[in-house]
Structures are given as C-alpha cells and as structure tokens.
PDB file of C-alpha atoms in Angstrom:
ATOM      1  CA  MET M 117     119.536  73.584  90.385  1.00 52.00           C
ATOM      2  CA  PRO M 118     118.094  76.517  88.495  1.00 60.00           C
ATOM      3  CA  ASP M 119     119.894  79.870  88.191  1.00 73.00           C
ATOM      4  CA  ASP M 120     116.929  81.674  90.017  1.00 81.00           C
ATOM      5  CA  ASP M 121     116.372  79.008  92.762  1.00 83.00           C
ATOM      6  CA  ALA M 122     118.153  81.275  95.582  1.00 85.00           C
ATOM      7  CA  ALA M 123     115.756  84.260  94.057  1.00 88.00           C
ATOM      8  CA  LEU M 124     112.624  82.242  94.368  1.00 89.00           C
ATOM      9  CA  THR M 125     113.213  80.589  97.867  1.00 88.00           C
ATOM     10  CA  ALA M 126     113.858  84.189  99.275  1.00 88.00           C
ATOM     11  CA  ALA M 127     110.670  85.174  97.534  1.00 90.00           C
ATOM     12  CA  ILE M 128     108.263  82.201  99.052  1.00 88.00           C
ATOM     13  CA  ILE M 129     110.156  82.706 102.410  1.00 87.00           C
ATOM     14  CA  ALA M 130     109.309  86.372 102.619  1.00 88.00           C
ATOM     15  CA  PHE M 131     105.611  85.398 101.380  1.00 87.00           C
ATOM     16  CA  ALA M 132     105.350  82.836 104.382  1.00 85.00           C
ATOM     17  CA  ARG M 133     106.453  85.539 106.566  1.00 83.00           C
ATOM     18  CA  GLN M 134     103.985  88.114 105.342  1.00 83.00           C
ATOM     19  CA  TYR M 135     101.187  85.548 105.019  1.00 83.00           C
ATOM     20  CA  GLY M 136     101.688  83.053 107.834  1.00 78.00           C
ATOM     21  CA  ARG M 137      98.336  81.435 107.450  1.00 80.00           C
ATOM     22  CA  TYR M 138      98.761  80.916 103.490  1.00 84.00           C
ATOM     23  CA  GLY M 139      99.746  77.438 102.577  1.00 86.00           C
ATOM     24  CA  TYR M 140     101.904  76.631  99.114  1.00 87.00           C
ATOM     25  CA  ARG M 141      99.084  76.958  96.970  1.00 89.00           C
ATOM     26  CA  ARG M 142      98.120  80.627  97.804  1.00 89.00           C
ATOM     27  CA  ILE M 143     101.948  81.305  97.463  1.00 90.00           C
ATOM     28  CA  THR M 144     102.366  80.335  94.116  1.00 90.00           C
ATOM     29  CA  ALA M 145      99.492  82.492  93.134  1.00 90.00           C
ATOM     30  CA  LEU M 146     100.754  85.293  94.756  1.00 90.00           C
ATOM     31  CA  LEU M 147     104.186  84.539  92.967  1.00 90.00           C
ATOM     32  CA  ARG M 148     102.632  84.246  89.760  1.00 89.00           C
ATOM     33  CA  ARG M 149     100.997  87.507  90.260  1.00 87.00           C
ATOM     34  CA  ALA M 150     104.477  88.978  91.305  1.00 87.00           C
ATOM     35  CA  GLY M 151     106.058  87.657  87.725  1.00 88.00           C
ATOM     36  CA  TRP M 152     107.478  84.218  88.707  1.00 89.00           C
ATOM     37  CA  ALA M 153     106.731  81.465  85.959  1.00 88.00           C
ATOM     38  CA  VAL M 154     106.270  78.816  88.297  1.00 89.00           C
ATOM     39  CA  ASN M 155     104.293  75.864  89.010  1.00 88.00           C
ATOM     40  CA  LYS M 156     103.129  74.743  92.458  1.00 87.00           C
ATOM     41  CA  LYS M 157     105.261  71.542  92.365  1.00 89.00           C
ATOM     42  CA  ARG M 158     108.281  73.264  92.400  1.00 89.00           C
ATOM     43  CA  VAL M 159     106.724  75.809  94.986  1.00 89.00           C
ATOM     44  CA  GLU M 160     105.964  72.764  97.103  1.00 88.00           C
ATOM     45  CA  ARG M 161     109.258  70.887  96.941  1.00 87.00           C
ATOM     46  CA  ILE M 162     111.041  74.455  97.816  1.00 87.00           C
ATOM     47  CA  TRP M 163     108.427  74.728 100.500  1.00 86.00           C
ATOM     48  CA  ARG M 164     108.932  71.279 102.210  1.00 85.00           C
ATOM     49  CA  ARG M 165     112.786  71.808 101.638  1.00 83.00           C
ATOM     50  CA  GLU M 166     112.868  74.727 103.690  1.00 82.00           C
ATOM     51  CA  GLY M 167     110.705  73.473 106.533  1.00 80.00           C
ATOM     52  CA  LEU M 168     108.017  75.658 105.896  1.00 79.00           C
ATOM     53  CA  LYS M 169     104.190  74.512 107.135  1.00 73.00           C
ATOM     54  CA  VAL M 170     100.882  76.154 108.137  1.00 72.00           C
ATOM     55  CA  PRO M 171     100.205  75.287 111.907  1.00 63.00           C
ATOM     56  CA  ALA M 172      97.815  72.250 112.003  1.00 61.00           C
ATOM     57  CA  GLN M 173      93.896  73.252 111.999  1.00 58.00           C
ATOM     58  CA  GLN M 174      91.344  71.301 114.129  1.00 49.00           C
ATOM     59  CA  PRO M 175      90.299  68.217 112.805  1.00 50.00           C
ATOM     60  CA  ARG M 176      87.590  68.493 109.996  1.00 49.00           C
ATOM     61  CA  ARG M 177      83.954  67.555 110.787  1.00 48.00           C
ATOM     62  CA  GLY M 178      81.660  66.177 108.259  1.00 47.00           C
ATOM     63  CA  ARG M 179      78.461  68.112 107.662  1.00 43.00           C
ATOM     64  CA  LEU M 180      75.137  67.388 108.932  1.00 43.00           C
ATOM     65  CA  TRP M 181      71.952  67.277 106.475  1.00 44.00           C
ATOM     66  CA  LEU M 182      68.604  67.692 107.467  1.00 45.00           C
ATOM     67  CA  ASN M 183      66.098  65.362 105.988  1.00 46.00           C
ATOM     68  CA  ASP M 184      64.461  67.924 103.417  1.00 42.00           C
ATOM     69  CA  GLY M 185      68.158  68.888 102.291  1.00 40.00           C
ATOM     70  CA  SER M 186      67.795  72.319 103.588  1.00 41.00           C
ATOM     71  CA  CYS M 187      71.513  73.263 103.092  1.00 42.00           C
ATOM     72  CA  LEU M 188      70.794  73.099  99.554  1.00 45.00           C
ATOM     73  CA  ARG M 189      67.928  74.849  99.186  1.00 59.00           C
ATOM     74  CA  LEU M 190      69.302  78.381  98.129  1.00 77.00           C
ATOM     75  CA  ARG M 191      72.330  78.076  96.132  1.00 84.00           C
ATOM     76  CA  PRO M 192      73.979  82.013  94.992  1.00 87.00           C
ATOM     77  CA  GLU M 193      73.307  82.160  91.097  1.00 89.00           C
ATOM     78  CA  ARG M 194      75.192  85.701  89.942  1.00 92.00           C
ATOM     79  CA  PRO M 195      76.587  88.557  91.713  1.00 93.00           C
ATOM     80  CA  ASN M 196      73.889  90.615  94.245  1.00 93.00           C
ATOM     81  CA  HIS M 197      71.893  87.288  94.216  1.00 94.00           C
ATOM     82  CA  VAL M 198      71.915  86.190  97.960  1.00 93.00           C
ATOM     83  CA  TRP M 199      74.116  87.957 100.796  1.00 95.00           C
ATOM     84  CA  SER M 200      75.111  86.666 104.052  1.00 94.00           C
ATOM     85  CA  TYR M 201      75.904  88.047 107.301  1.00 94.00           C
ATOM     86  CA  ASP M 202      77.114  87.015 110.463  1.00 93.00           C
ATOM     87  CA  PHE M 203      78.771  88.406 113.874  1.00 94.00           C
ATOM     88  CA  VAL M 204      82.069  87.965 115.192  1.00 95.00           C
ATOM     89  CA  ALA M 205      83.067  88.756 118.825  1.00 95.00           C
ATOM     90  CA  ASP M 206      86.626  89.348 120.104  1.00 95.00           C
ATOM     91  CA  ARG M 207      88.092  91.727 122.594  1.00 94.00           C
ATOM     92  CA  THR M 208      90.658  94.690 122.742  1.00 94.00           C
ATOM     93  CA  HIS M 209      93.411  94.373 124.973  1.00 93.00           C
ATOM     94  CA  ASP M 210      91.720  95.753 128.289  1.00 94.00           C
ATOM     95  CA  GLY M 211      89.498  92.772 128.151  1.00 93.00           C
ATOM     96  CA  LYS M 212      86.514  94.948 126.927  1.00 95.00           C
ATOM     97  CA  ALA M 213      84.435  93.062 123.851  1.00 96.00           C
ATOM     98  CA  TYR M 214      83.717  94.349 120.701  1.00 96.00           C
ATOM     99  CA  ARG M 215      81.578  92.903 117.499  1.00 96.00           C
ATOM    100  CA  MET M 216      81.752  92.868 114.245  1.00 96.00           C
ATOM    101  CA  LEU M 217      79.242  92.401 111.629  1.00 96.00           C
ATOM    102  CA  CYS M 218      80.432  90.771 108.477  1.00 96.00           C
ATOM    103  CA  ILE M 219      78.674  91.036 105.314  1.00 96.00           C
ATOM    104  CA  ILE M 220      79.421  88.939 102.328  1.00 95.00           C
ATOM    105  CA  ASP M 221      78.113  88.453  98.581  1.00 95.00           C
ATOM    106  CA  GLU M 222      77.989  84.425  98.314  1.00 93.00           C
ATOM    107  CA  PHE M 223      78.684  83.945  94.733  1.00 93.00           C
ATOM    108  CA  THR M 224      81.780  86.587  94.545  1.00 93.00           C
ATOM    109  CA  ARG M 225      82.815  85.971  98.025  1.00 93.00           C
ATOM    110  CA  GLU M 226      83.606  89.283  98.393  1.00 95.00           C
ATOM    111  CA  ALA M 227      83.671  91.101 101.991  1.00 95.00           C
ATOM    112  CA  LEU M 228      81.172  93.822 101.329  1.00 96.00           C
ATOM    113  CA  ALA M 229      81.282  95.237 104.706  1.00 96.00           C
ATOM    114  CA  ILE M 230      82.686  94.926 108.374  1.00 96.00           C
ATOM    115  CA  ARG M 231      81.260  97.116 111.178  1.00 96.00           C
ATOM    116  CA  ILE M 232      83.018  97.234 114.175  1.00 96.00           C
ATOM    117  CA  ALA M 233      81.365  98.521 117.438  1.00 96.00           C
ATOM    118  CA  ARG M 234      81.206  97.502 121.303  1.00 95.00           C
ATOM    119  CA  ARG M 235      77.684  96.989 120.531  1.00 94.00           C
ATOM    120  CA  LEU M 236      75.435  96.597 117.540  1.00 94.00           C
ATOM    121  CA  LYS M 237      71.614  96.406 117.400  1.00 92.00           C
ATOM    122  CA  ALA M 238      69.072  95.788 114.627  1.00 93.00           C
ATOM    123  CA  THR M 239      69.252  99.558 113.834  1.00 93.00           C
ATOM    124  CA  ASP M 240      73.114  99.283 113.142  1.00 94.00           C
ATOM    125  CA  VAL M 241      72.105  96.236 110.791  1.00 95.00           C
ATOM    126  CA  ILE M 242      69.940  98.563 108.728  1.00 95.00           C
ATOM    127  CA  ASP M 243      72.437 101.458 108.902  1.00 95.00           C
ATOM    128  CA  VAL M 244      75.169  99.152 107.363  1.00 95.00           C
ATOM    129  CA  LEU M 245      72.640  97.601 104.897  1.00 96.00           C
ATOM    130  CA  SER M 246      71.230 100.796 103.683  1.00 95.00           C
ATOM    131  CA  ASP M 247      74.515 102.169 102.776  1.00 95.00           C
ATOM    132  CA  LEU M 248      75.617  98.968 100.582  1.00 95.00           C
ATOM    133  CA  PHE M 249      71.788  99.048  99.075  1.00 95.00           C
ATOM    134  CA  ILE M 250      72.491 102.627  98.014  1.00 94.00           C
ATOM    135  CA  LEU M 251      75.948 101.687  96.237  1.00 93.00           C
ATOM    136  CA  ARG M 252      75.522  98.174  95.154  1.00 92.00           C
ATOM    137  CA  GLY M 253      71.205  97.525  94.675  1.00 94.00           C
ATOM    138  CA  VAL M 254      69.164  95.409  96.603  1.00 95.00           C
ATOM    139  CA  PRO M 255      70.137  91.796  96.807  1.00 95.00           C
ATOM    140  CA  ALA M 256      67.394  89.175  96.128  1.00 94.00           C
ATOM    141  CA  HIS M 257      67.926  87.293  99.270  1.00 93.00           C
ATOM    142  CA  ILE M 258      69.808  87.911 102.666  1.00 93.00           C
ATOM    143  CA  ARG M 259      70.948  84.719 104.514  1.00 91.00           C
ATOM    144  CA  SER M 260      71.561  84.680 108.402  1.00 90.00           C
ATOM    145  CA  ASP M 261      70.870  82.943 111.452  1.00 89.00           C
ATOM    146  CA  ASN M 262      68.099  83.394 114.052  1.00 88.00           C
ATOM    147  CA  GLY M 263      70.138  85.890 116.253  1.00 88.00           C
ATOM    148  CA  PRO M 264      67.694  88.614 117.711  1.00 91.00           C
ATOM    149  CA  GLU M 265      69.322  91.541 115.665  1.00 90.00           C
ATOM    150  CA  PHE M 266      68.228  89.333 112.525  1.00 91.00           C
ATOM    151  CA  ILE M 267      64.648  88.492 113.414  1.00 90.00           C
ATOM    152  CA  ALA M 268      63.825  91.888 114.943  1.00 91.00           C
ATOM    153  CA  ALA M 269      60.386  93.019 113.575  1.00 91.00           C
ATOM    154  CA  SER M 270      62.059  96.407 112.534  1.00 92.00           C
ATOM    155  CA  LEU M 271      64.762  94.656 110.085  1.00 93.00           C
ATOM    156  CA  ARG M 272      62.201  92.507 108.772  1.00 92.00           C
ATOM    157  CA  ASP M 273      59.996  94.989 107.665  1.00 93.00           C
ATOM    158  CA  TRP M 274      62.400  97.018 106.422  1.00 94.00           C
ATOM    159  CA  LEU M 275      63.950  94.388 104.437  1.00 94.00           C
ATOM    160  CA  ALA M 276      60.510  93.578 103.021  1.00 93.00           C
ATOM    161  CA  ALA M 277      59.736  97.425 102.072  1.00 94.00           C
ATOM    162  CA  VAL M 278      63.007  97.473 100.308  1.00 94.00           C
ATOM    163  CA  GLY M 279      62.273  94.251  98.303  1.00 93.00           C
ATOM    164  CA  ALA M 280      64.887  91.900  99.798  1.00 93.00           C
ATOM    165  CA  LYS M 281      63.795  88.372 101.168  1.00 91.00           C
ATOM    166  CA  THR M 282      65.166  86.862 104.477  1.00 90.00           C
ATOM    167  CA  ALA M 283      66.675  83.205 104.243  1.00 88.00           C
ATOM    168  CA  TYR M 284      67.031  82.102 107.911  1.00 87.00           C
ATOM    169  CA  ILE M 285      69.010  79.281 108.629  1.00 83.00           C
ATOM    170  CA  GLU M 286      67.283  76.319 110.478  1.00 77.00           C
ATOM    171  CA  PRO M 287      68.077  77.030 114.306  1.00 76.00           C
ATOM    172  CA  GLY M 288      71.177  75.374 115.352  1.00 71.00           C
ATOM    173  CA  SER M 289      72.411  75.007 111.768  1.00 73.00           C
ATOM    174  CA  PRO M 290      75.327  76.773 111.267  1.00 74.00           C
ATOM    175  CA  TRP M 291      76.690  75.087 108.489  1.00 72.00           C
ATOM    176  CA  GLU M 292      73.794  76.517 106.271  1.00 78.00           C
ATOM    177  CA  ASN M 293      75.419  79.625 106.397  1.00 82.00           C
ATOM    178  CA  GLY M 294      78.455  78.265 105.305  1.00 84.00           C
ATOM    179  CA  TYR M 295      79.927  80.918 103.178  1.00 88.00           C
ATOM    180  CA  CYS M 296      79.994  83.584 106.004  1.00 90.00           C
ATOM    181  CA  GLU M 297      80.866  80.869 108.657  1.00 90.00           C
ATOM    182  CA  SER M 298      83.937  80.084 106.237  1.00 90.00           C
ATOM    183  CA  PHE M 299      84.680  84.127 105.796  1.00 93.00           C
ATOM    184  CA  ASN M 300      84.776  84.387 109.719  1.00 93.00           C
ATOM    185  CA  GLY M 301      87.314  81.413 110.112  1.00 92.00           C
ATOM    186  CA  LYS M 302      89.615  83.072 107.911  1.00 92.00           C
ATOM    187  CA  LEU M 303      89.358  86.709 109.598  1.00 94.00           C
ATOM    188  CA  ARG M 304      89.896  85.137 112.938  1.00 93.00           C
ATOM    189  CA  ASP M 305      92.664  82.557 111.631  1.00 92.00           C
ATOM    190  CA  GLU M 306      94.827  85.077 109.252  1.00 91.00           C
ATOM    191  CA  LEU M 307      93.952  88.228 111.171  1.00 92.00           C
ATOM    192  CA  LEU M 308      92.592  88.204 114.808  1.00 93.00           C
ATOM    193  CA  ASN M 309      94.399  85.257 116.222  1.00 91.00           C
ATOM    194  CA  GLY M 310      97.749  87.178 115.959  1.00 89.00           C
ATOM    195  CA  GLU M 311      96.764  90.915 116.415  1.00 90.00           C
ATOM    196  CA  ILE M 312      96.415  92.854 119.792  1.00 92.00           C
ATOM    197  CA  PHE M 313      94.267  95.755 119.380  1.00 94.00           C
ATOM    198  CA  TYR M 314      94.633  98.457 122.134  1.00 94.00           C
ATOM    199  CA  THR M 315      91.962 100.758 120.950  1.00 94.00           C
ATOM    200  CA  LEU M 316      88.766 100.495 118.887  1.00 95.00           C
ATOM    201  CA  ASN M 317      89.789 102.833 116.232  1.00 95.00           C
ATOM    202  CA  GLU M 318      93.124 100.503 115.916  1.00 95.00           C
ATOM    203  CA  ALA M 319      90.605  97.752 115.301  1.00 95.00           C
ATOM    204  CA  ARG M 320      88.685  99.387 112.603  1.00 96.00           C
ATOM    205  CA  ILE M 321      91.664 100.446 110.856  1.00 95.00           C
ATOM    206  CA  VAL M 322      93.592  97.355 110.613  1.00 95.00           C
ATOM    207  CA  ILE M 323      90.212  94.974 110.126  1.00 96.00           C
ATOM    208  CA  GLU M 324      89.488  97.366 107.062  1.00 96.00           C
ATOM    209  CA  THR M 325      92.811  97.059 105.616  1.00 95.00           C
ATOM    210  CA  TRP M 326      92.776  93.336 105.910  1.00 95.00           C
ATOM    211  CA  ARG M 327      89.083  93.421 104.334  1.00 95.00           C
ATOM    212  CA  ARG M 328      90.319  95.429 101.199  1.00 94.00           C
ATOM    213  CA  HIS M 329      93.352  93.092 101.053  1.00 93.00           C
ATOM    214  CA  TYR M 330      90.892  89.971 101.246  1.00 94.00           C
ATOM    215  CA  ASN M 331      88.543  91.320  98.328  1.00 94.00           C
ATOM    216  CA  THR M 332      91.604  92.651  95.842  1.00 93.00           C
ATOM    217  CA  LEU M 333      94.940  90.632  96.612  1.00 90.00           C
ATOM    218  CA  ARG M 334      94.068  87.592  98.542  1.00 90.00           C
ATOM    219  CA  PRO M 335      94.053  84.547  96.243  1.00 89.00           C
ATOM    220  CA  HIS M 336      90.591  82.337  96.996  1.00 88.00           C
ATOM    221  CA  SER M 337      91.000  78.827  96.634  1.00 85.00           C
ATOM    222  CA  SER M 338      87.403  78.448  95.610  1.00 83.00           C
ATOM    223  CA  LEU M 339      87.980  81.210  92.765  1.00 87.00           C
ATOM    224  CA  GLY M 340      91.013  79.540  91.166  1.00 86.00           C
ATOM    225  CA  TYR M 341      93.045  81.323  93.481  1.00 86.00           C
ATOM    226  CA  ARG M 342      92.175  84.813  92.294  1.00 89.00           C
ATOM    227  CA  PRO M 343      90.551  87.451  94.520  1.00 90.00           C
ATOM    228  CA  PRO M 344      86.976  88.135  94.880  1.00 90.00           C
ATOM    229  CA  ALA M 345      86.977  91.668  93.548  1.00 82.00           C
ATOM    230  CA  PRO M 346      90.046  92.846  91.807  1.00 77.00           C
ATOM    231  CA  GLU M 347      89.957  95.991  89.480  1.00 60.00           C
ATOM    232  CA  ALA M 348      88.325  94.258  86.798  1.00 51.00           C
ATOM    233  CA  THR M 349      86.818  90.473  87.043  1.00 47.00           C
ATOM    234  CA  GLU M 350      85.697  88.336  84.384  1.00 50.00           C
ATOM    235  CA  TRP M 351      82.443  86.523  84.674  1.00 47.00           C
ATOM    236  CA  PRO M 352      80.799  83.577  82.681  1.00 50.00           C
ATOM    237  CA  GLY M 353      79.051  85.243  79.442  1.00 45.00           C
ATOM    238  CA  SER M 354      75.698  83.639  80.584  1.00 37.00           C
ATOM    239  CA  LEU M 355      75.646  85.893  83.418  1.00 41.00           C
ATOM    240  CA  ALA M 356      75.627  88.898  81.189  1.00 39.00           C
ATOM    241  CA  SER M 357      71.627  88.734  81.042  1.00 39.00           C
ATOM    242  CA  SER M 358      71.284  88.438  84.992  1.00 40.00           C
ATOM    243  CA  PRO M 359      70.132  91.264  87.207  1.00 42.00           C
ATOM    244  CA  GLY M 360      72.800  92.876  88.759  1.00 43.00           C
ATOM    245  CA  ALA M 361      75.656  91.041  86.724  1.00 42.00           C
ATOM    246  CA  ARG M 362      78.843  92.576  86.190  1.00 40.00           C
ATOM    247  CA  PRO M 363      79.717  92.889  82.481  1.00 39.00           C
ATOM    248  CA  ALA M 364      81.192  89.790  80.876  1.00 36.00           C
ATOM    249  CA  ASN M 365      84.413  89.144  79.851  1.00 37.00           C
ATOM    250  CA  PRO M 366      85.895  92.791  80.704  1.00 38.00           C
ATOM    251  CA  PRO M 367      89.671  93.088  80.229  1.00 37.00           C
ATOM    252  CA  VAL M 368      91.786  92.272  83.394  1.00 37.00           C
ATOM    253  CA  VAL M 369      94.118  94.723  84.906  1.00 37.00           C
ATOM    254  CA  PRO M 370      96.788  94.539  87.598  1.00 38.00           C
ATOM    255  CA  ASN M 371      95.646  94.796  91.035  1.00 42.00           C
ATOM    256  CA  ALA M 372      96.458  98.183  92.766  1.00 41.00           C
ATOM    257  CA  PRO M 373      98.484  97.846  96.505  1.00 40.00           C
ATOM    258  CA  VAL M 374      96.248  98.275  99.663  1.00 40.00           C
ATOM    259  CA  ASN M 375      96.832 101.343 100.960  1.00 39.00           C
TER     260      ASN M 375
END
C-alpha cells in the first residue's frame, strides 16, 4: 500500500463526514483542491473499502417533452443571459412556515441570492431583483413558473420597464425550469434535510453561509467539478465579445475560505 494511504483515507473520511451528501467524485475534487495528487479510481477504491456511501436517492424519472420541444426553447448562452427563480418552503422548529426565493444564473450555475422570510410577495421579488440588477446588470431573460408572485402585473410591468424578458414555463411542467429545480433539490438535500432552525435569523445565517460555499467551494459536476463562482473564473475566449460576459482566461487564484 502507498505510504500516504492512511493519511489519504483519513482525509477522505473527514470530507465524507463534513459533506455527507457528496459522493467520491466530488470528494476527489475537494482532495485535489487541498493539494492531493490523486485520481478518482483510487479515491473510489478507498471509498468502497471504508464502506462509505451516499444514502439512496429516489428513483430517477424520465423527462416529459412537449410536442413543440418547449423544454429546449431557451438555452443559456453566456453569463447574465438567463436567470431563473423559484420558491422553496420549509419550517422552523416551532412549526411555522417560511419561504426562500432562490435566484440562479443558469449559465454559470451561480446562486445569486436566497431571500428568506415568513411571507414573500411580488414586491419582495422586485426588491431582491432590483438589488441584483444594480450589482450585476439586467439579464436578457428571467425564467420562472406561473406562480402568482411571478405573474403579478406589478412585477411584469417592472421587468418590462428595465428591459428583462420573462420566460414562463408551461403550466405543470417544472422540468422546464430544470436548473432552478436542480439547485432547489441540492439545497434541500445537502442542507435543509439535515438542519433544525429554531429562529428565522438562524436560518438566514446558515443558508447564506451554504450559498457562499455552494458558489465558491462546492465542486459542481456540470462544470467539471469546479465551483460556479470562484474568485476568478476562466470562460471560453468566444464569450469575450458577448454582452455581460466575464473576461476570457483570467488567472485562476486559490479560493478563499467561507467566513
């Protein structure tokens, strides 16, 4: 056995304890970021030898496609091209419900914001979006379902005034908002299902910490096991001339720890 096998095994177990919903592929990405020169086959071998595993998920369901191919009608092509948002519901320890408004950039997979409150209305959606528009610019499209907060006349009129187009999915077709649905599932699986929040402020702090971890440290399988928004991100040179695109091929610097 290699001389460093015991140390590597300890590191794998430590990451598995810290990130209980990560499989060996994401653990491999974290190990490499921590300085280990290791491939996923060796990690998988130790992973299975130590009896580590991620609890079984629900069976996968096949996608349903409409005749007009609407699931493919709008693909994100660059940063700030298509954002999507959706609500996630949960309860604090006292049984009182609260809601989370999750907003993501579909191209970069970055979680732009998670607003948390007992109640969230169309005016709250406008409030969150206005802050993001000031910081990041106005996206070309915003995708959502047909919930009353998203189809409210006040929100639609405001989006039209600032120049963002709405992209509503077909009623009863959540798979058309797949990027946000996937993010919501990760939020619930990796955080909400394992936490008890006694106050709303506690939920805000812990969820915001997780959002920063998701953006800057968590390996994302669709991005080659890199985080969506590290301190510097390399984008293909072809995006350099695209509106809202990040500079092409900037130097990659180490990620800072989440405070």
